[in-house]
One Martini backbone bead per residue (centre of mass of N, CA, C, O) as a GRO file, in nm:
protein
  519
    1UNK     BB    1   0.095   0.038   0.019
    2UNK     BB    2   0.169   0.362  -0.028
    3UNK     BB    3   0.176   0.455   0.291
    4UNK     BB    4   0.381   0.283   0.452
    5UNK     BB    5   0.668   0.414   0.444
    6UNK     BB    6   0.601   0.675   0.626
    7UNK     BB    7   0.499   0.516   0.869
    8UNK     BB    8   0.757   0.346   0.927
    9UNK     BB    9   0.930   0.591   0.997
   10UNK     BB   10   0.772   0.671   1.250
   11UNK     BB   11   0.822   0.405   1.414
   12UNK     BB   12   1.128   0.436   1.415
   13UNK     BB   13   1.131   0.699   1.583
   14UNK     BB   14   0.971   0.586   1.822
   15UNK     BB   15   1.182   0.381   1.903
   16UNK     BB   16   1.419   0.584   1.956
   17UNK     BB   17   1.271   0.740   2.176
   18UNK     BB   18   1.222   0.522   2.381
   19UNK     BB   19   1.509   0.410   2.420
   20UNK     BB   20   1.644   0.689   2.510
   21UNK     BB   21   1.474   0.688   2.756
   22UNK     BB   22   1.565   0.684   3.092
   23UNK     BB   23   1.294   0.552   3.216
   24UNK     BB   24   1.375   0.298   3.100
   25UNK     BB   25   1.468  -0.007   3.085
   26UNK     BB   26   1.644  -0.250   3.012
   27UNK     BB   27   1.611  -0.494   2.795
   28UNK     BB   28   1.615  -0.747   2.990
   29UNK     BB   29   1.392  -0.636   3.165
   30UNK     BB   30   1.180  -0.622   2.940
   31UNK     BB   31   1.199  -0.931   2.861
   32UNK     BB   32   1.086  -1.036   3.127
   33UNK     BB   33   0.821  -0.892   3.121
   34UNK     BB   34   0.732  -1.009   2.854
   35UNK     BB   35   0.728  -1.310   2.942
   36UNK     BB   36   0.506  -1.217   3.174
   37UNK     BB   37   0.289  -1.039   2.984
   38UNK     BB   38   0.374  -0.757   2.923
   39UNK     BB   39   0.256  -0.547   2.681
   40UNK     BB   40   0.454  -0.294   2.680
   41UNK     BB   41   0.711  -0.478   2.673
   42UNK     BB   42   0.662  -0.627   2.417
   43UNK     BB   43   0.660  -0.381   2.241
   44UNK     BB   44   0.949  -0.271   2.312
   45UNK     BB   45   1.104  -0.515   2.224
   46UNK     BB   46   1.023  -0.486   1.923
   47UNK     BB   47   1.184  -0.216   1.912
   48UNK     BB   48   1.464  -0.313   1.969
   49UNK     BB   49   1.481  -0.518   1.737
   50UNK     BB   50   1.428  -0.323   1.513
   51UNK     BB   51   1.665  -0.105   1.585
   52UNK     BB   52   1.931  -0.235   1.723
   53UNK     BB   53   1.936  -0.143   2.036
   54UNK     BB   54   2.135  -0.349   2.247
   55UNK     BB   55   2.061  -0.536   1.987
   56UNK     BB   56   2.024  -0.734   1.753
   57UNK     BB   57   1.887  -0.704   1.455
   58UNK     BB   58   1.529  -0.832   1.438
   59UNK     BB   59   1.244  -0.852   1.249
   60UNK     BB   60   1.118  -1.122   1.341
   61UNK     BB   61   1.119  -1.070   1.649
   62UNK     BB   62   0.970  -0.810   1.637
   63UNK     BB   63   0.707  -0.939   1.519
   64UNK     BB   64   0.653  -1.137   1.751
   65UNK     BB   65   0.624  -0.909   1.976
   66UNK     BB   66   0.406  -0.747   1.845
   67UNK     BB   67   0.194  -0.987   1.830
   68UNK     BB   68   0.162  -1.021   2.142
   69UNK     BB   69   0.057  -0.741   2.194
   70UNK     BB   70  -0.175  -0.738   1.985
   71UNK     BB   71  -0.334  -0.973   2.121
   72UNK     BB   72  -0.379  -0.765   2.382
   73UNK     BB   73  -0.453  -0.475   2.224
   74UNK     BB   74  -0.211  -0.310   2.111
   75UNK     BB   75  -0.242  -0.063   1.890
   76UNK     BB   76   0.059  -0.015   1.786
   77UNK     BB   77   0.117  -0.321   1.748
   78UNK     BB   78  -0.104  -0.367   1.544
   79UNK     BB   79   0.018  -0.168   1.334
   80UNK     BB   80   0.302  -0.318   1.311
   81UNK     BB   81   0.185  -0.577   1.207
   82UNK     BB   82   0.059  -0.466   0.952
   83UNK     BB   83   0.324  -0.345   0.830
   84UNK     BB   84   0.471  -0.622   0.814
   85UNK     BB   85   0.260  -0.745   0.609
   86UNK     BB   86   0.268  -0.516   0.399
   87UNK     BB   87   0.610  -0.543   0.363
   88UNK     BB   88   0.749  -0.809   0.454
   89UNK     BB   89   0.849  -0.773   0.773
   90UNK     BB   90   0.934  -1.069   0.926
   91UNK     BB   91   0.724  -1.154   0.703
   92UNK     BB   92   0.493  -1.256   0.497
   93UNK     BB   93   0.328  -1.115   0.264
   94UNK     BB   94  -0.017  -0.988   0.372
   95UNK     BB   95  -0.290  -0.796   0.295
   96UNK     BB   96  -0.521  -0.920   0.461
   97UNK     BB   97  -0.371  -0.913   0.737
   98UNK     BB   98  -0.313  -0.626   0.740
   99UNK     BB   99  -0.609  -0.517   0.738
  100UNK     BB  100  -0.690  -0.656   0.994
  101UNK     BB  101  -0.488  -0.494   1.183
  102UNK     BB  102  -0.581  -0.212   1.104
  103UNK     BB  103  -0.866  -0.253   1.199
  104UNK     BB  104  -0.803  -0.302   1.504
  105UNK     BB  105  -0.652  -0.027   1.550
  106UNK     BB  106  -0.876   0.164   1.435
  107UNK     BB  107  -1.097   0.094   1.645
  108UNK     BB  108  -0.904   0.234   1.882
  109UNK     BB  109  -0.800   0.519   1.726
  110UNK     BB  110  -0.570   0.485   1.531
  111UNK     BB  111  -0.470   0.705   1.288
  112UNK     BB  112  -0.273   0.551   1.108
  113UNK     BB  113  -0.458   0.308   1.062
  114UNK     BB  114  -0.699   0.466   0.941
  115UNK     BB  115  -0.530   0.561   0.700
  116UNK     BB  116  -0.440   0.276   0.587
  117UNK     BB  117  -0.730   0.167   0.559
  118UNK     BB  118  -0.816   0.365   0.353
  119UNK     BB  119  -0.614   0.299   0.140
  120UNK     BB  120  -0.712   0.007   0.107
  121UNK     BB  121  -1.000   0.081   0.017
  122UNK     BB  122  -0.916   0.256  -0.226
  123UNK     BB  123  -0.728   0.020  -0.375
  124UNK     BB  124  -0.805  -0.283  -0.307
  125UNK     BB  125  -0.596  -0.398  -0.067
  126UNK     BB  126  -0.708  -0.673   0.113
  127UNK     BB  127  -0.988  -0.559  -0.014
  128UNK     BB  128  -1.270  -0.421  -0.079
  129UNK     BB  129  -1.339  -0.175  -0.276
  130UNK     BB  130  -1.402   0.156  -0.091
  131UNK     BB  131  -1.466   0.488  -0.085
  132UNK     BB  132  -1.655   0.511   0.156
  133UNK     BB  133  -1.466   0.371   0.376
  134UNK     BB  134  -1.226   0.560   0.317
  135UNK     BB  135  -1.346   0.826   0.408
  136UNK     BB  136  -1.414   0.741   0.684
  137UNK     BB  137  -1.124   0.696   0.781
  138UNK     BB  138  -1.016   0.971   0.724
  139UNK     BB  139  -1.197   1.126   0.913
  140UNK     BB  140  -1.098   0.989   1.172
  141UNK     BB  141  -0.802   1.102   1.142
  142UNK     BB  142  -0.853   1.398   1.082
  143UNK     BB  143  -0.975   1.462   1.373
  144UNK     BB  144  -0.652   1.383   1.474
  145UNK     BB  145  -0.451   1.556   1.291
  146UNK     BB  146  -0.406   1.420   1.026
  147UNK     BB  147  -0.273   1.535   0.746
  148UNK     BB  148  -0.302   1.316   0.529
  149UNK     BB  149  -0.608   1.268   0.585
  150UNK     BB  150  -0.697   1.552   0.528
  151UNK     BB  151  -0.606   1.557   0.236
  152UNK     BB  152  -0.772   1.310   0.136
  153UNK     BB  153  -1.045   1.421   0.218
  154UNK     BB  154  -1.026   1.657   0.023
  155UNK     BB  155  -1.021   1.484  -0.227
  156UNK     BB  156  -1.285   1.354  -0.194
  157UNK     BB  157  -1.454   1.619  -0.212
  158UNK     BB  158  -1.340   1.718  -0.482
  159UNK     BB  159  -1.423   1.423  -0.647
  160UNK     BB  160  -1.652   1.252  -0.512
  161UNK     BB  161  -1.521   1.018  -0.309
  162UNK     BB  162  -1.747   0.871  -0.083
  163UNK     BB  163  -1.865   1.152  -0.137
  164UNK     BB  164  -2.004   1.454  -0.158
  165UNK     BB  165  -1.950   1.697  -0.352
  166UNK     BB  166  -1.732   1.957  -0.185
  167UNK     BB  167  -1.545   2.236  -0.194
  168UNK     BB  168  -1.563   2.353   0.094
  169UNK     BB  169  -1.456   2.098   0.239
  170UNK     BB  170  -1.202   2.066   0.088
  171UNK     BB  171  -1.079   2.329   0.180
  172UNK     BB  172  -1.081   2.275   0.477
  173UNK     BB  173  -0.887   2.024   0.468
  174UNK     BB  174  -0.653   2.153   0.322
  175UNK     BB  175  -0.593   2.377   0.526
  176UNK     BB  176  -0.526   2.196   0.766
  177UNK     BB  177  -0.287   2.050   0.637
  178UNK     BB  178  -0.131   2.298   0.550
  179UNK     BB  179  -0.077   2.410   0.844
  180UNK     BB  180   0.104   2.137   0.883
  181UNK     BB  181   0.284   2.118   0.599
  182UNK     BB  182   0.134   2.001   0.353
  183UNK     BB  183   0.226   2.011   0.035
  184UNK     BB  184  -0.023   1.921  -0.130
  185UNK     BB  185  -0.231   2.092   0.026
  186UNK     BB  186  -0.105   2.361  -0.051
  187UNK     BB  187  -0.146   2.325  -0.358
  188UNK     BB  188  -0.463   2.287  -0.342
  189UNK     BB  189  -0.523   2.554  -0.210
  190UNK     BB  190  -0.398   2.732  -0.426
  191UNK     BB  191  -0.578   2.643  -0.650
  192UNK     BB  192  -0.840   2.733  -0.530
  193UNK     BB  193  -0.776   3.037  -0.522
  194UNK     BB  194  -0.707   3.063  -0.827
  195UNK     BB  195  -1.010   2.931  -0.922
  196UNK     BB  196  -1.251   2.928  -0.709
  197UNK     BB  197  -1.267   2.669  -0.521
  198UNK     BB  198  -1.459   2.694  -0.247
  199UNK     BB  199  -1.352   2.996  -0.300
  200UNK     BB  200  -1.255   3.298  -0.319
  201UNK     BB  201  -1.078   3.453  -0.540
  202UNK     BB  202  -0.705   3.454  -0.459
  203UNK     BB  203  -0.395   3.537  -0.553
  204UNK     BB  204  -0.243   3.590  -0.295
  205UNK     BB  205  -0.310   3.317  -0.155
  206UNK     BB  206  -0.198   3.138  -0.384
  207UNK     BB  207   0.096   3.219  -0.367
  208UNK     BB  208   0.144   3.159  -0.073
  209UNK     BB  209   0.097   2.842  -0.113
  210UNK     BB  210   0.300   2.793  -0.338
  211UNK     BB  211   0.549   2.878  -0.187
  212UNK     BB  212   0.534   2.665   0.042
  213UNK     BB  213   0.545   2.420  -0.151
  214UNK     BB  214   0.800   2.501  -0.323
  215UNK     BB  215   0.999   2.492  -0.072
  216UNK     BB  216   0.947   2.164  -0.049
  217UNK     BB  217   0.964   2.072  -0.380
  218UNK     BB  218   0.718   2.128  -0.558
  219UNK     BB  219   0.706   2.138  -0.892
  220UNK     BB  220   0.430   2.261  -0.968
  221UNK     BB  221   0.457   2.506  -0.774
  222UNK     BB  222   0.709   2.614  -0.909
  223UNK     BB  223   0.575   2.681  -1.166
  224UNK     BB  224   0.343   2.854  -1.064
  225UNK     BB  225   0.522   3.064  -0.929
  226UNK     BB  226   0.649   3.154  -1.187
  227UNK     BB  227   0.390   3.249  -1.327
  228UNK     BB  228   0.309   3.471  -1.119
  229UNK     BB  229   0.561   3.639  -1.173
  230UNK     BB  230   0.533   3.668  -1.490
  231UNK     BB  231   0.203   3.783  -1.452
  232UNK     BB  232   0.127   3.920  -1.186
  233UNK     BB  233   0.000   3.696  -0.961
  234UNK     BB  234  -0.040   3.829  -0.647
  235UNK     BB  235   0.199   4.012  -0.782
  236UNK     BB  236   0.477   4.110  -0.899
  237UNK     BB  237   0.676   4.153  -1.164
  238UNK     BB  238   0.925   3.878  -1.191
  239UNK     BB  239   1.140   3.731  -1.416
  240UNK     BB  240   1.372   3.622  -1.226
  241UNK     BB  241   1.182   3.451  -1.037
  242UNK     BB  242   1.053   3.292  -1.264
  243UNK     BB  243   1.310   3.156  -1.369
  244UNK     BB  244   1.388   3.020  -1.103
  245UNK     BB  245   1.129   2.836  -1.075
  246UNK     BB  246   1.133   2.702  -1.358
  247UNK     BB  247   1.408   2.568  -1.306
  248UNK     BB  248   1.335   2.388  -1.061
  249UNK     BB  249   1.105   2.239  -1.211
  250UNK     BB  250   1.273   2.126  -1.444
  251UNK     BB  251   1.488   1.963  -1.274
  252UNK     BB  252   1.227   1.772  -1.180
  253UNK     BB  253   1.047   1.734  -1.460
  254UNK     BB  254   0.862   1.956  -1.531
  255UNK     BB  255   0.713   2.032  -1.814
  256UNK     BB  256   0.630   2.336  -1.787
  257UNK     BB  257   0.898   2.421  -1.676
  258UNK     BB  258   1.062   2.345  -1.939
  259UNK     BB  259   0.902   2.510  -2.137
  260UNK     BB  260   0.942   2.801  -1.989
  261UNK     BB  261   1.241   2.798  -1.991
  262UNK     BB  262   1.270   2.798  -2.291
  263UNK     BB  263   1.139   3.061  -2.338
  264UNK     BB  264   1.336   3.235  -2.176
  265UNK     BB  265   1.580   3.171  -2.350
  266UNK     BB  266   1.451   3.254  -2.631
  267UNK     BB  267   1.371   3.565  -2.516
  268UNK     BB  268   1.534   3.682  -2.272
  269UNK     BB  269   1.374   3.605  -1.984
  270UNK     BB  270   1.550   3.636  -1.686
  271UNK     BB  271   1.777   3.604  -1.909
  272UNK     BB  272   1.986   3.508  -2.124
  273UNK     BB  273   2.009   3.452  -2.425
  274UNK     BB  274   1.960   3.089  -2.525
  275UNK     BB  275   1.921   2.865  -2.781
  276UNK     BB  276   2.033   2.609  -2.675
  277UNK     BB  277   1.868   2.591  -2.420
  278UNK     BB  278   1.597   2.609  -2.540
  279UNK     BB  279   1.615   2.345  -2.703
  280UNK     BB  280   1.671   2.156  -2.464
  281UNK     BB  281   1.387   2.215  -2.318
  282UNK     BB  282   1.208   2.142  -2.542
  283UNK     BB  283   1.297   1.855  -2.573
  284UNK     BB  284   1.226   1.755  -2.283
  285UNK     BB  285   0.924   1.830  -2.303
  286UNK     BB  286   0.862   1.662  -2.559
  287UNK     BB  287   0.932   1.377  -2.442
  288UNK     BB  288   0.658   1.424  -2.251
  289UNK     BB  289   0.434   1.549  -2.477
  290UNK     BB  290   0.470   1.843  -2.552
  291UNK     BB  291   0.335   2.028  -2.815
  292UNK     BB  292   0.466   2.295  -2.792
  293UNK     BB  293   0.759   2.201  -2.770
  294UNK     BB  294   0.768   2.063  -3.042
  295UNK     BB  295   0.701   2.328  -3.197
  296UNK     BB  296   0.944   2.490  -3.104
  297UNK     BB  297   1.166   2.286  -3.198
  298UNK     BB  298   1.078   2.315  -3.499
  299UNK     BB  299   1.161   2.610  -3.520
  300UNK     BB  300   1.455   2.567  -3.468
  301UNK     BB  301   1.504   2.391  -3.719
  302UNK     BB  302   1.383   2.582  -3.932
  303UNK     BB  303   1.604   2.829  -3.826
  304UNK     BB  304   1.861   2.753  -3.667
  305UNK     BB  305   1.796   2.757  -3.345
  306UNK     BB  306   2.022   2.599  -3.145
  307UNK     BB  307   2.052   2.448  -3.408
  308UNK     BB  308   2.065   2.271  -3.683
  309UNK     BB  309   1.959   2.303  -3.981
  310UNK     BB  310   1.626   2.117  -4.032
  311UNK     BB  311   1.358   2.057  -4.205
  312UNK     BB  312   1.284   1.768  -4.159
  313UNK     BB  313   1.275   1.777  -3.848
  314UNK     BB  314   1.058   1.986  -3.836
  315UNK     BB  315   0.845   1.833  -3.973
  316UNK     BB  316   0.832   1.591  -3.776
  317UNK     BB  317   0.748   1.776  -3.534
  318UNK     BB  318   0.499   1.896  -3.647
  319UNK     BB  319   0.363   1.618  -3.683
  320UNK     BB  320   0.363   1.527  -3.389
  321UNK     BB  321   0.206   1.762  -3.270
  322UNK     BB  322  -0.040   1.734  -3.456
  323UNK     BB  323  -0.122   1.432  -3.382
  324UNK     BB  324  -0.164   1.562  -3.061
  325UNK     BB  325  -0.319   1.857  -3.110
  326UNK     BB  326  -0.142   2.080  -3.249
  327UNK     BB  327  -0.256   2.358  -3.396
  328UNK     BB  328   0.002   2.512  -3.475
  329UNK     BB  329   0.132   2.257  -3.610
  330UNK     BB  330  -0.092   2.230  -3.835
  331UNK     BB  331  -0.030   2.484  -3.980
  332UNK     BB  332   0.276   2.444  -4.034
  333UNK     BB  333   0.220   2.182  -4.196
  334UNK     BB  334   0.074   2.322  -4.420
  335UNK     BB  335   0.323   2.502  -4.504
  336UNK     BB  336   0.503   2.265  -4.578
  337UNK     BB  337   0.328   2.148  -4.812
  338UNK     BB  338   0.304   2.404  -4.971
  339UNK     BB  339   0.637   2.461  -4.988
  340UNK     BB  340   0.819   2.217  -4.949
  341UNK     BB  341   0.919   2.177  -4.631
  342UNK     BB  342   1.060   1.877  -4.569
  343UNK     BB  343   0.873   1.819  -4.818
  344UNK     BB  344   0.665   1.749  -5.044
  345UNK     BB  345   0.451   1.878  -5.232
  346UNK     BB  346   0.096   1.927  -5.101
  347UNK     BB  347  -0.201   2.077  -5.129
  348UNK     BB  348  -0.406   1.869  -4.990
  349UNK     BB  349  -0.246   1.862  -4.722
  350UNK     BB  350  -0.261   2.148  -4.661
  351UNK     BB  351  -0.557   2.177  -4.647
  352UNK     BB  352  -0.606   1.977  -4.426
  353UNK     BB  353  -0.435   2.122  -4.197
  354UNK     BB  354  -0.577   2.390  -4.201
  355UNK     BB  355  -0.855   2.291  -4.139
  356UNK     BB  356  -0.798   2.164  -3.853
  357UNK     BB  357  -0.692   2.430  -3.729
  358UNK     BB  358  -0.936   2.616  -3.794
  359UNK     BB  359  -1.159   2.455  -3.642
  360UNK     BB  360  -1.016   2.531  -3.358
  361UNK     BB  361  -0.948   2.864  -3.404
  362UNK     BB  362  -0.712   2.931  -3.579
  363UNK     BB  363  -0.630   3.228  -3.727
  364UNK     BB  364  -0.404   3.157  -3.922
  365UNK     BB  365  -0.544   2.911  -4.055
  366UNK     BB  366  -0.781   3.073  -4.161
  367UNK     BB  367  -0.620   3.225  -4.366
  368UNK     BB  368  -0.507   2.993  -4.525
  369UNK     BB  369  -0.786   2.872  -4.595
  370UNK     BB  370  -0.890   3.123  -4.744
  371UNK     BB  371  -0.667   3.115  -4.963
  372UNK     BB  372  -0.733   2.834  -5.078
  373UNK     BB  373  -1.019   2.928  -5.178
  374UNK     BB  374  -0.918   3.174  -5.348
  375UNK     BB  375  -0.685   2.988  -5.527
  376UNK     BB  376  -0.712   2.670  -5.532
  377UNK     BB  377  -0.578   2.513  -5.283
  378UNK     BB  378  -0.654   2.182  -5.264
  379UNK     BB  379  -0.925   2.332  -5.391
  380UNK     BB  380  -1.198   2.462  -5.485
  381UNK     BB  381  -1.286   2.760  -5.586
  382UNK     BB  382  -1.415   2.991  -5.306
  383UNK     BB  383  -1.504   3.306  -5.215
  384UNK     BB  384  -1.705   3.250  -4.984
  385UNK     BB  385  -1.522   3.087  -4.802
  386UNK     BB  386  -1.293   3.283  -4.786
  387UNK     BB  387  -1.456   3.501  -4.642
  388UNK     BB  388  -1.537   3.338  -4.401
  389UNK     BB  389  -1.227   3.298  -4.285
  390UNK     BB  390  -1.142   3.592  -4.281
  391UNK     BB  391  -1.359   3.671  -4.072
  392UNK     BB  392  -1.282   3.485  -3.844
  393UNK     BB  393  -0.993   3.609  -3.806
  394UNK     BB  394  -1.065   3.907  -3.773
  395UNK     BB  395  -1.230   3.863  -3.498
  396UNK     BB  396  -0.928   3.786  -3.372
  397UNK     BB  397  -0.719   3.997  -3.466
  398UNK     BB  398  -0.593   3.926  -3.737
  399UNK     BB  399  -0.397   4.099  -3.950
  400UNK     BB  400  -0.435   3.921  -4.213
  401UNK     BB  401  -0.734   3.895  -4.204
  402UNK     BB  402  -0.812   4.191  -4.219
  403UNK     BB  403  -0.664   4.238  -4.506
  404UNK     BB  404  -0.841   4.035  -4.661
  405UNK     BB  405  -1.120   4.138  -4.588
  406UNK     BB  406  -1.071   4.421  -4.706
  407UNK     BB  407  -1.031   4.332  -4.995
  408UNK     BB  408  -1.314   4.215  -5.038
  409UNK     BB  409  -1.455   4.488  -4.991
  410UNK     BB  410  -1.304   4.644  -5.216
  411UNK     BB  411  -1.394   4.413  -5.448
  412UNK     BB  412  -1.667   4.256  -5.401
  413UNK     BB  413  -1.625   3.975  -5.263
  414UNK     BB  414  -1.887   3.809  -5.150
  415UNK     BB  415  -1.965   4.127  -5.129
  416UNK     BB  416  -2.038   4.435  -5.068
  417UNK     BB  417  -1.918   4.712  -5.167
  418UNK     BB  418  -1.667   4.863  -4.905
  419UNK     BB  419  -1.442   5.106  -4.847
  420UNK     BB  420  -1.480   5.165  -4.546
  421UNK     BB  421  -1.442   4.882  -4.435
  422UNK     BB  422  -1.171   4.837  -4.563
  423UNK     BB  423  -1.020   5.078  -4.428
  424UNK     BB  424  -1.055   4.975  -4.132
  425UNK     BB  425  -0.918   4.698  -4.170
  426UNK     BB  426  -0.644   4.805  -4.260
  427UNK     BB  427  -0.576   4.975  -4.017
  428UNK     BB  428  -0.571   4.744  -3.806
  429UNK     BB  429  -0.354   4.587  -3.951
  430UNK     BB  430  -0.133   4.803  -3.958
  431UNK     BB  431  -0.114   4.839  -3.646
  432UNK     BB  432  -0.028   4.520  -3.620
  433UNK     BB  433   0.212   4.504  -3.869
  434UNK     BB  434   0.104   4.443  -4.143
  435UNK     BB  435   0.209   4.471  -4.463
  436UNK     BB  436  -0.047   4.446  -4.628
  437UNK     BB  437  -0.212   4.642  -4.460
  438UNK     BB  438  -0.019   4.888  -4.511
  439UNK     BB  439  -0.051   4.887  -4.821
  440UNK     BB  440  -0.357   4.915  -4.848
  441UNK     BB  441  -0.372   5.179  -4.693
  442UNK     BB  442  -0.196   5.338  -4.889
  443UNK     BB  443  -0.385   5.301  -5.131
  444UNK     BB  444  -0.636   5.434  -5.008
  445UNK     BB  445  -0.496   5.718  -4.966
  446UNK     BB  446  -0.413   5.756  -5.273
  447UNK     BB  447  -0.721   5.697  -5.396
  448UNK     BB  448  -0.959   5.764  -5.190
  449UNK     BB  449  -1.066   5.489  -5.037
  450UNK     BB  450  -1.263   5.536  -4.761
  451UNK     BB  451  -1.101   5.820  -4.791
  452UNK     BB  452  -0.923   6.082  -4.790
  453UNK     BB  453  -0.690   6.202  -4.979
  454UNK     BB  454  -0.325   6.102  -4.876
  455UNK     BB  455   0.000   6.109  -4.960
  456UNK     BB  456   0.144   6.111  -4.690
  457UNK     BB  457   0.015   5.865  -4.563
  458UNK     BB  458   0.094   5.682  -4.792
  459UNK     BB  459   0.402   5.702  -4.745
  460UNK     BB  460   0.395   5.596  -4.446
  461UNK     BB  461   0.284   5.302  -4.523
  462UNK     BB  462   0.482   5.222  -4.730
  463UNK     BB  463   0.738   5.245  -4.553
  464UNK     BB  464   0.645   5.015  -4.345
  465UNK     BB  465   0.627   4.791  -4.566
  466UNK     BB  466   0.917   4.821  -4.693
  467UNK     BB  467   1.081   4.762  -4.414
  468UNK     BB  468   0.963   4.456  -4.439
  469UNK     BB  469   0.998   4.369  -4.766
  470UNK     BB  470   0.778   4.478  -4.952
  471UNK     BB  471   0.792   4.521  -5.290
  472UNK     BB  472   0.545   4.701  -5.362
  473UNK     BB  473   0.607   4.912  -5.158
  474UNK     BB  474   0.883   4.993  -5.267
  475UNK     BB  475   0.791   5.073  -5.547
  476UNK     BB  476   0.582   5.295  -5.450
  477UNK     BB  477   0.787   5.467  -5.300
  478UNK     BB  478   0.947   5.530  -5.544
  479UNK     BB  479   0.721   5.675  -5.698
  480UNK     BB  480   0.673   5.908  -5.495
  481UNK     BB  481   0.964   6.025  -5.502
  482UNK     BB  482   0.976   6.072  -5.811
  483UNK     BB  483   0.681   6.260  -5.808
  484UNK     BB  484   0.626   6.404  -5.528
  485UNK     BB  485   0.433   6.226  -5.342
  486UNK     BB  486   0.419   6.345  -5.013
  487UNK     BB  487   0.701   6.421  -5.122
  488UNK     BB  488   0.986   6.521  -5.206
  489UNK     BB  489   1.158   6.522  -5.476
  490UNK     BB  490   1.364   6.201  -5.506
  491UNK     BB  491   1.569   6.012  -5.701
  492UNK     BB  492   1.756   5.870  -5.501
  493UNK     BB  493   1.515   5.747  -5.325
  494UNK     BB  494   1.391   5.597  -5.558
  495UNK     BB  495   1.612   5.412  -5.646
  496UNK     BB  496   1.640   5.266  -5.372
  497UNK     BB  497   1.355   5.130  -5.384
  498UNK     BB  498   1.362   4.997  -5.661
  499UNK     BB  499   1.607   4.817  -5.609
  500UNK     BB  500   1.481   4.646  -5.379
  501UNK     BB  501   1.253   4.537  -5.557
  502UNK     BB  502   1.435   4.420  -5.788
  503UNK     BB  503   1.582   4.205  -5.606
  504UNK     BB  504   1.286   4.044  -5.601
  505UNK     BB  505   1.179   4.073  -5.924
  506UNK     BB  506   1.019   4.332  -5.982
  507UNK     BB  507   0.932   4.440  -6.284
  508UNK     BB  508   0.834   4.742  -6.235
  509UNK     BB  509   1.114   4.822  -6.102
  510UNK     BB  510   1.295   4.756  -6.345
  511UNK     BB  511   1.158   4.947  -6.543
  512UNK     BB  512   1.207   5.209  -6.385
  513UNK     BB  513   1.518   5.199  -6.395
  514UNK     BB  514   1.542   5.212  -6.696
  515UNK     BB  515   1.406   5.485  -6.730
  516UNK     BB  516   1.655   5.604  -6.541
  517UNK     BB  517   1.920   5.456  -6.645
  518UNK     BB  518   1.938   5.192  -6.483
  519UNK     BB  519   2.111   4.877  -6.468
   0.00000   0.00000   0.00000
């Protein structure tokens, strides 16, 4: 039974305390009293043999003397007999007999026996499984201030096992155990405060109990404490402390601790940026099945960040994450199939993975799926469905989705022509930093579509898109400088932007340079 080991340690400590107490007679005198039938002496002789203090350690003899005392009704001796049968210590292991002796001791009110008997009923070891009887035993021990029983009773109320589910009572027992320093009770109490389970949500109390549990070494609490510091939940934001607690959790193998430690190294938050360490921790979290970690490690391989560039490995990791429900990875997998990155091009597979991710609500995949319908990529062209997915993405404030939806309003594709709606969508997209949205907003200002014509603002947004490398924006910015639209005429600057666009192969920019006599 799972509880036996730590109870056994308590018995060992008790043996040591009894033997060291100068009030007690020496072993031989106890042995004489024990042979004369003194129940307490029989129990103490068992302790001597178990501890091996003043006599050669002999767990078989220890068991024999415990049993003599137990048969006379000594509750602690009964418990030790049960432990012996449970662990096979000094006697052949027998779970049925262990339960029988736990039951005898528990009936006399011995809390540790009540606890172990509850465990036995909960797990169905040596007796018929009964969550009802388990909860009853836990309650008896909990009322005697047994912290482990209080915690387990809290779990019963939390899960509705053996008792009616009651979050208020769960919190009550978690609190009592937590106040005694029970690590798991502290964690569960913190979680209750964080989520508002059975108690009013209170982030300050949550971090208080996460901290207590974390300091005792509870890995999940360490991760949670790190998250509190990172997000400022119940405390001030402190990225360095967040990193510290993520690191402690990660070293214990906590998967989320490993993942977020990787994120800290990847972004240089709370520590120096270290791509190698980022990839290392993403790999460790990924090995435990974390789909986000697999996805991030795939990005590392796709970009050569912290690892050697390997598009094929990136593809395999995207696929592994996607197959386990990683929606971001599904979207990335679609991009791999569409572009032939790490795998042969396959438009139907691209459409398939974009669809799966989009149906989950992934706004990026909704844009990609809309584009598939718009351009007939892996599916029959359908502007109505394209509009539908661009709209879904735009509603989630996806900048690309807003730009695409704006274009459909500007062109009247599957919707009534509406330049003003188009302009509003372009503006939202542009402010979110999307280069296409910035370019389309510039065009709207230049053409005066949906807004009053304004060449200066057109130049502003062409420049922003051009600086992101968009060839069409670079070409148009060159045009504005060449003709003095929205800016003073400047052929040198015009050539600069035409050249940038031409390097990307834009024909109109190449032609413009030829007209200017530039080879």
